[in-house]
PDB file of C-alpha atoms in Angstrom:
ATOM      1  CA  UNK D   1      10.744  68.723  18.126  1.00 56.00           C
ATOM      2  CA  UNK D   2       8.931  70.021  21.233  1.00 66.00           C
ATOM      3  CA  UNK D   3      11.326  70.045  24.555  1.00 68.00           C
ATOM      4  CA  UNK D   4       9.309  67.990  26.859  1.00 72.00           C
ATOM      5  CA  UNK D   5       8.758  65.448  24.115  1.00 78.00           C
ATOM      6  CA  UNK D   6      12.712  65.075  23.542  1.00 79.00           C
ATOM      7  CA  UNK D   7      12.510  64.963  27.298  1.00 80.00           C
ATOM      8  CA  UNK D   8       9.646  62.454  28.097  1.00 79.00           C
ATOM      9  CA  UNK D   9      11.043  60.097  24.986  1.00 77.00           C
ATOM     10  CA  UNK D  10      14.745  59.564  25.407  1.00 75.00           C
ATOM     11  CA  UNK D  11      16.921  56.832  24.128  1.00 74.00           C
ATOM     12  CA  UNK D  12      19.685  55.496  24.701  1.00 74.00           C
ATOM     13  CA  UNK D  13      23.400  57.164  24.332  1.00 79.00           C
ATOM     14  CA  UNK D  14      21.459  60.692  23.992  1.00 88.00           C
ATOM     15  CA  UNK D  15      24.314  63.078  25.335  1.00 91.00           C
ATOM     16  CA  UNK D  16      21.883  65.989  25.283  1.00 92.00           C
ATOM     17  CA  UNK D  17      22.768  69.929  26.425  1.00 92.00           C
ATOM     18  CA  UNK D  18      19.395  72.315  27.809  1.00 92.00           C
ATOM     19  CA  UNK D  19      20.417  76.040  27.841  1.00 90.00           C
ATOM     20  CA  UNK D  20      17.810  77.854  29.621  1.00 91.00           C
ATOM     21  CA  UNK D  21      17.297  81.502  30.078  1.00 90.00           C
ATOM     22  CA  UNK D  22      14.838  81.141  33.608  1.00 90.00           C
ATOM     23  CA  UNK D  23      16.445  79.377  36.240  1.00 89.00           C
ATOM     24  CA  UNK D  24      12.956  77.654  37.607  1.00 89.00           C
ATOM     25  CA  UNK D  25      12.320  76.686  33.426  1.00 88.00           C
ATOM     26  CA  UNK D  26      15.856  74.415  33.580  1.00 88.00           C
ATOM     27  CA  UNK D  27      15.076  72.563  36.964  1.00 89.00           C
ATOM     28  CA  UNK D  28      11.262  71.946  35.870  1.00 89.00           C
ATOM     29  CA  UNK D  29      13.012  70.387  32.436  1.00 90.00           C
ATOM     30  CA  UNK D  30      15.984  68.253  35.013  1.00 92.00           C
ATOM     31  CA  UNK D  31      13.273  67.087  37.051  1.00 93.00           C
ATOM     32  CA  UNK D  32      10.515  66.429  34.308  1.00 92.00           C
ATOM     33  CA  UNK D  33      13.416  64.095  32.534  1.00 93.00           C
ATOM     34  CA  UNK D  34      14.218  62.418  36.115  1.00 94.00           C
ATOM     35  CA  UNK D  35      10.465  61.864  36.441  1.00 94.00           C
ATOM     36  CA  UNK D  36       9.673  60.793  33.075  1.00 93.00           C
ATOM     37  CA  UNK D  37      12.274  58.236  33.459  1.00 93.00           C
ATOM     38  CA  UNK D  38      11.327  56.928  36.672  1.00 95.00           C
ATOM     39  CA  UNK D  39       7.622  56.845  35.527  1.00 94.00           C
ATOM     40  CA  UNK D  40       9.114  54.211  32.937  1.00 92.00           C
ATOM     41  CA  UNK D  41      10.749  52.131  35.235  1.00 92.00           C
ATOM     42  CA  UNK D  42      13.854  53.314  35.022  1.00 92.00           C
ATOM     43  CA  UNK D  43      17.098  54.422  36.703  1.00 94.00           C
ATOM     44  CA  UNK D  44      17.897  57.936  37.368  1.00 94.00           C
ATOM     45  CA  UNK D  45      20.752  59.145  39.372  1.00 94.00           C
ATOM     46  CA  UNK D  46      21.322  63.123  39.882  1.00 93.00           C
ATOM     47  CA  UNK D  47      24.904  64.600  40.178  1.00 90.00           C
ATOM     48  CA  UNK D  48      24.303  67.510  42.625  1.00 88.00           C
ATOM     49  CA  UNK D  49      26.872  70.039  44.985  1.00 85.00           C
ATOM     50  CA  UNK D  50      23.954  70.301  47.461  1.00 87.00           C
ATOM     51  CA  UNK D  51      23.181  67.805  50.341  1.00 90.00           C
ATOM     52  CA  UNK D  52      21.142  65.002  49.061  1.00 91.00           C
ATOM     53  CA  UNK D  53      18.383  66.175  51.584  1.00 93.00           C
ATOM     54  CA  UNK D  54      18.195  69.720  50.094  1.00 93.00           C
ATOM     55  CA  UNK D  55      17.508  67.618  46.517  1.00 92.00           C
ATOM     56  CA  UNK D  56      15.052  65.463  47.520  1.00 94.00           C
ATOM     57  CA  UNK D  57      13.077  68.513  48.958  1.00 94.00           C
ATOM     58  CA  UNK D  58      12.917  70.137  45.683  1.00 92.00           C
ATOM     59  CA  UNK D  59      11.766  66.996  43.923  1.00 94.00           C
ATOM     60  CA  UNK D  60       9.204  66.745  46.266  1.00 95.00           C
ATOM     61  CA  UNK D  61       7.917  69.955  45.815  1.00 93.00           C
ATOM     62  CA  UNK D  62       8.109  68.977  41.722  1.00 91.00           C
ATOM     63  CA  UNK D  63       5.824  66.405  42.408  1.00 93.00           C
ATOM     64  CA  UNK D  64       8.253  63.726  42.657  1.00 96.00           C
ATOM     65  CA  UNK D  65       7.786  60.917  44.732  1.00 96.00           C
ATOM     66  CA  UNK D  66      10.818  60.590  46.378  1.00 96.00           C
ATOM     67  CA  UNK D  67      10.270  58.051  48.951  1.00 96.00           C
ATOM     68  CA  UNK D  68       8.409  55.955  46.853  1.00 97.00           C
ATOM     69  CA  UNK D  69      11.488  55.777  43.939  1.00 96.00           C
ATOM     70  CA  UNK D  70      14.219  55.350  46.720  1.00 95.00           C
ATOM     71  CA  UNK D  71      12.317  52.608  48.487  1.00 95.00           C
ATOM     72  CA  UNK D  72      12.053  50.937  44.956  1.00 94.00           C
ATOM     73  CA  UNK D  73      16.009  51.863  44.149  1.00 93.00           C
ATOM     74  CA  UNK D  74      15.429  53.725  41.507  1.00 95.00           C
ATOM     75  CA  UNK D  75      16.324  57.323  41.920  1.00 95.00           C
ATOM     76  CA  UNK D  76      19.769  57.773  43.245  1.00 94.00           C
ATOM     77  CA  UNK D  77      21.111  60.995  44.705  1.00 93.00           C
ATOM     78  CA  UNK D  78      24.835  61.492  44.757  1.00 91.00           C
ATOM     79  CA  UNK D  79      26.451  64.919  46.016  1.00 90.00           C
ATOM     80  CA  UNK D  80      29.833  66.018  44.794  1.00 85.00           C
ATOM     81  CA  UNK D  81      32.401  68.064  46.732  1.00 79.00           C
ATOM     82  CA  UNK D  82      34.072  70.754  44.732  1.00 67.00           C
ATOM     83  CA  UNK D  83      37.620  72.308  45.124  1.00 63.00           C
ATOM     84  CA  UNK D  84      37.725  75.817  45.124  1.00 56.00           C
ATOM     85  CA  UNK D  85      40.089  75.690  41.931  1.00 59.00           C
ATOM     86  CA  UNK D  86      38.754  72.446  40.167  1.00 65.00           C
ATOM     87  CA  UNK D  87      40.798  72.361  36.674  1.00 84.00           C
ATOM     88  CA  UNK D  88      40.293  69.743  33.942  1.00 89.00           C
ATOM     89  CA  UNK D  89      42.388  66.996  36.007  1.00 90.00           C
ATOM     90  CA  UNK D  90      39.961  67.372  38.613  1.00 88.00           C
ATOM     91  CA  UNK D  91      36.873  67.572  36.864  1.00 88.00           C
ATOM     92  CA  UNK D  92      37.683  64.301  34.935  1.00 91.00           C
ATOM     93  CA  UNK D  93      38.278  62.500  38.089  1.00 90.00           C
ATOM     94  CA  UNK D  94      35.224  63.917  38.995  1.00 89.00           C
ATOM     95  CA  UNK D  95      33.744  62.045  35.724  1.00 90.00           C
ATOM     96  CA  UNK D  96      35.010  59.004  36.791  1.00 92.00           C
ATOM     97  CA  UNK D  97      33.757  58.345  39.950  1.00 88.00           C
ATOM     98  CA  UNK D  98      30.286  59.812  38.332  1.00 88.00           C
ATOM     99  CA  UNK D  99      30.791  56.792  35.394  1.00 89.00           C
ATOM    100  CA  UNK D 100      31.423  54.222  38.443  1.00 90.00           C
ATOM    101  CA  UNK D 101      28.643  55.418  39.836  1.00 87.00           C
ATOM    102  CA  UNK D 102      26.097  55.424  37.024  1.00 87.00           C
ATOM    103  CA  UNK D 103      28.048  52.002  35.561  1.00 87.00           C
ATOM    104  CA  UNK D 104      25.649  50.146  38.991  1.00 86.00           C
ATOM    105  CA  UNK D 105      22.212  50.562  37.379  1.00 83.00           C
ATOM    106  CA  UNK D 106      23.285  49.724  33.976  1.00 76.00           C
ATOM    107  CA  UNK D 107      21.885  46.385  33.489  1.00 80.00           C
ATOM    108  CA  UNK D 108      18.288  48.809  32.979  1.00 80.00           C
ATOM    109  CA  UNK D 109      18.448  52.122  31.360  1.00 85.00           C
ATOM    110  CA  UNK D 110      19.757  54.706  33.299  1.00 91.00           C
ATOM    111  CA  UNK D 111      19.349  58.624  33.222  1.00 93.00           C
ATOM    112  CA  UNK D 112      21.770  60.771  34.749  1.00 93.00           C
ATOM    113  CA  UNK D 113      21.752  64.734  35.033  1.00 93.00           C
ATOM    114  CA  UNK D 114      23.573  67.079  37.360  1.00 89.00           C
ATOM    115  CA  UNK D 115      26.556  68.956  37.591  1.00 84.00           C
ATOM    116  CA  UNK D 116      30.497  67.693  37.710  1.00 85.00           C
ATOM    117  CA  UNK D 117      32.364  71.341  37.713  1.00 84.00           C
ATOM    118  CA  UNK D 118      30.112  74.120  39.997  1.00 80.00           C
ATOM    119  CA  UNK D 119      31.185  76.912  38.516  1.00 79.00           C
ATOM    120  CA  UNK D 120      32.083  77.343  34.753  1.00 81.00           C
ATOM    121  CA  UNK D 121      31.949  81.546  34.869  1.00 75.00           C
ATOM    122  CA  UNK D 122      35.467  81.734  34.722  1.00 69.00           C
ATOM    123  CA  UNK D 123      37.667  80.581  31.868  1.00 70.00           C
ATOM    124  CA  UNK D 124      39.243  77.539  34.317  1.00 83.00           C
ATOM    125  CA  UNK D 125      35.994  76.004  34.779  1.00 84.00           C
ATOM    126  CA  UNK D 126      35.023  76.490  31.370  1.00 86.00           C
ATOM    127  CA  UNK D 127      37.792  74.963  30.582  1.00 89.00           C
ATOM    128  CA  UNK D 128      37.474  71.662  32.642  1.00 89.00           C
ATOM    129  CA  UNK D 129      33.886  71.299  31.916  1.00 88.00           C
ATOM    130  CA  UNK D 130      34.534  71.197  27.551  1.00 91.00           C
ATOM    131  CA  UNK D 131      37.211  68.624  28.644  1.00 93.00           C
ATOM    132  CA  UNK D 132      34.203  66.645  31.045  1.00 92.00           C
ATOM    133  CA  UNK D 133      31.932  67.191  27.605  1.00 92.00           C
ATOM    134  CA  UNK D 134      34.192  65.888  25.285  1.00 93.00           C
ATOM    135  CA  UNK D 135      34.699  63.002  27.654  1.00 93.00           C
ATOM    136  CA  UNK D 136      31.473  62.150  28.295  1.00 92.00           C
ATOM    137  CA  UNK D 137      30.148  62.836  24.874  1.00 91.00           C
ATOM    138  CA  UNK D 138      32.931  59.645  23.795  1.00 91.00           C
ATOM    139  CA  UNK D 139      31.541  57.171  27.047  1.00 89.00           C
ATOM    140  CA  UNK D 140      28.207  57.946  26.373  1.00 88.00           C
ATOM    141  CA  UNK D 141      27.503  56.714  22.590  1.00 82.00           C
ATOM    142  CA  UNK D 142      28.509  53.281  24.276  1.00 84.00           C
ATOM    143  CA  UNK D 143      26.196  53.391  27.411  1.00 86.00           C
ATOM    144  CA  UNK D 144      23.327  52.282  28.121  1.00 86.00           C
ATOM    145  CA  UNK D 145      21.929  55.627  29.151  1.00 89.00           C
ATOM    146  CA  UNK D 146      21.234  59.036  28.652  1.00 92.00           C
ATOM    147  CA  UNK D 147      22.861  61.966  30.050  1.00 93.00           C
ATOM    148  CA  UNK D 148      21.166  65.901  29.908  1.00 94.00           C
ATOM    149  CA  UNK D 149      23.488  68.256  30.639  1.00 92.00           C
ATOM    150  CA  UNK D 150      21.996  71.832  31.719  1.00 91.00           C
ATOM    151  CA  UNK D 151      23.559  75.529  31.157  1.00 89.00           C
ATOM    152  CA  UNK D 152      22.315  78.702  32.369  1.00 87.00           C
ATOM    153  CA  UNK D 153      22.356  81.546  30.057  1.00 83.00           C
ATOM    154  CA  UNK D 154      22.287  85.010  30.339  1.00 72.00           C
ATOM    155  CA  UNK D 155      23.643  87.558  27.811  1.00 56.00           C
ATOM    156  CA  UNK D 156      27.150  86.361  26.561  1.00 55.00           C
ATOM    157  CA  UNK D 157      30.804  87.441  27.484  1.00 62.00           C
ATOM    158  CA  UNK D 158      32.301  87.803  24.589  1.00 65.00           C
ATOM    159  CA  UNK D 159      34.153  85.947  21.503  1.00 71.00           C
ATOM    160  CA  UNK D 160      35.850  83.042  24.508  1.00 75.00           C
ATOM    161  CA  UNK D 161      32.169  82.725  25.731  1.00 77.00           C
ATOM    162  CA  UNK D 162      30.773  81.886  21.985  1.00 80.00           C
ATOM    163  CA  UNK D 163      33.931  79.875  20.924  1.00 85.00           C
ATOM    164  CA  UNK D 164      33.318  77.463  24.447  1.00 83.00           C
ATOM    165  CA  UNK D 165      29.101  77.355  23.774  1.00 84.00           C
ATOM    166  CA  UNK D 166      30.038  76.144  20.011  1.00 87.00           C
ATOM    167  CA  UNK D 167      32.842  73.505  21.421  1.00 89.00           C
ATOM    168  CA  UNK D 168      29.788  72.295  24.298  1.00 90.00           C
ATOM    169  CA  UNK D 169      27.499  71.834  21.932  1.00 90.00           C
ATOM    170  CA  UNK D 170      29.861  70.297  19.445  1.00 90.00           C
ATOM    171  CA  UNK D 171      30.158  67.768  22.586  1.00 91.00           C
ATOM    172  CA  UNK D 172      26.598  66.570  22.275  1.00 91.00           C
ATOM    173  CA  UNK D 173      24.098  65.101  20.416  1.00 89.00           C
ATOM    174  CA  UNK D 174      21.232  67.066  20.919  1.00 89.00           C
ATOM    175  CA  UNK D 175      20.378  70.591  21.698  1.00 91.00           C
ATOM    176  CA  UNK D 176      17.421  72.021  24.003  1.00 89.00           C
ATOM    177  CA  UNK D 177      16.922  75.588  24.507  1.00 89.00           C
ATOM    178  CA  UNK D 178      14.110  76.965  26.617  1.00 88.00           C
ATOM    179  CA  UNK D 179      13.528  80.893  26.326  1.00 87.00           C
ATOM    180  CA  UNK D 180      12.087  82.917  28.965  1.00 85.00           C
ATOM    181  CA  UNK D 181       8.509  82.114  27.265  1.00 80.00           C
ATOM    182  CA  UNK D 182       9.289  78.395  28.299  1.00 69.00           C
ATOM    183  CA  UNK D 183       8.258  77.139  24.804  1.00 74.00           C
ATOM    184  CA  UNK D 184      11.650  75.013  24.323  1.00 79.00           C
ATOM    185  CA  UNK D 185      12.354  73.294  21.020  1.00 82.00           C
ATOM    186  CA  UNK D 186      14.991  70.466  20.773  1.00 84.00           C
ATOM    187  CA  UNK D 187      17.866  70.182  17.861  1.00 83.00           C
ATOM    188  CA  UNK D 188      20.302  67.652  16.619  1.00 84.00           C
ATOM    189  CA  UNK D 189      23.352  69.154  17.741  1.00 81.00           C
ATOM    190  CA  UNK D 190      25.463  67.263  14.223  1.00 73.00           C
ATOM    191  CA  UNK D 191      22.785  69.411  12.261  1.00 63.00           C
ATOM    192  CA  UNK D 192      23.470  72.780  14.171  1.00 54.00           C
ATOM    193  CA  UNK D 193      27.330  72.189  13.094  1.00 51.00           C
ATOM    194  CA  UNK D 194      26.980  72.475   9.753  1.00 48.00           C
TER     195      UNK D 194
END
């Protein structure tokens, strides 16, 4: 299946992970699902370390209409302080308050993207984002929602590196990869396992 038609078509409890190799490919693909969503009606609420102001800039300059969808309450920005040393304690706190957040637009179908640990290039914050996966992969085939999950990649550091990319994606149900060329395909993650 085609990325943007995984994208512009998702149902409920999808816990889906984008690896993208071009930093401007992965926010067109976040924003296109945020859009897509709240084209539909929809609830979408981005998880995001910058100010809410700085977001809403960038979806503006997507083509979103943010105004318009926050008049209407239906796009929700929600910034997330970071510690400096997040671990896995931290990072599933993090979760939580994410959950009670998402958990107020429930009653339609709500899409939710962003980022709970910041930085994930050392082994801690690898580390407490599998544990936010796992987590999240387990609340999320019981919510009335969708969640995309995005990942940067560049070449790979080593065994650890490929060991916590298998474990991520075990964490999901689907898979969407978009190379440099931009033409992205999409993957059922249980059929990658095998």
């Amino acid at each position: 299946m085609q990325s943007h038609e995984f994208i512009d078509n998702e149902k409920f409890g999808n816990h889906a992970i984008m690896f993208y190799e071009k930093p401007e490919d992965g926010l067109a693909i976040q924003y296109r699902y945020l859009h897509s969503g709240l084209m539909k009606g929809q609830h979408v609420v981005y998880f995001t370390s910058e100010t809410p102001e700085f977001m809403k800039d960038e979806m503006v300059r997507f083509g979103i209409d943010v105004d318009l969808f926050q008049k209407n309450d239906t796009l929700h920005i929600f910034q997330i302080s970071h510690k400096a040393d997040s671990g896995v304690k931290d990072a599933l706190e993090k979760l939580d308050e994410v959950m009670k957040i998402a958990q107020r637009y429930t009653k339609t179908y709500v899409r939710m993207t962003g980022r709970i640990v910041k930085d994930i290039s050392a082994n801690n914050g690898q580390r407490a984002e599998l544990a936010v996966e796992q987590k999240l992969h387990e609340i999320m085939q019981h919510f009335n929602g969708s969640f995309l999950c995005s990942y940067h990649i560049t070449k790979t550091n080593g065994d650890d590196e490929i060991e916590w990319m298998f474990n991520t994606i075990h964490a999901h149900s689907h898979v969407v990869y978009v190379p440099e060329s931009g033409n992205g395909a999409c993957f059922d993650a249980t059929f990658m396992m095998k």
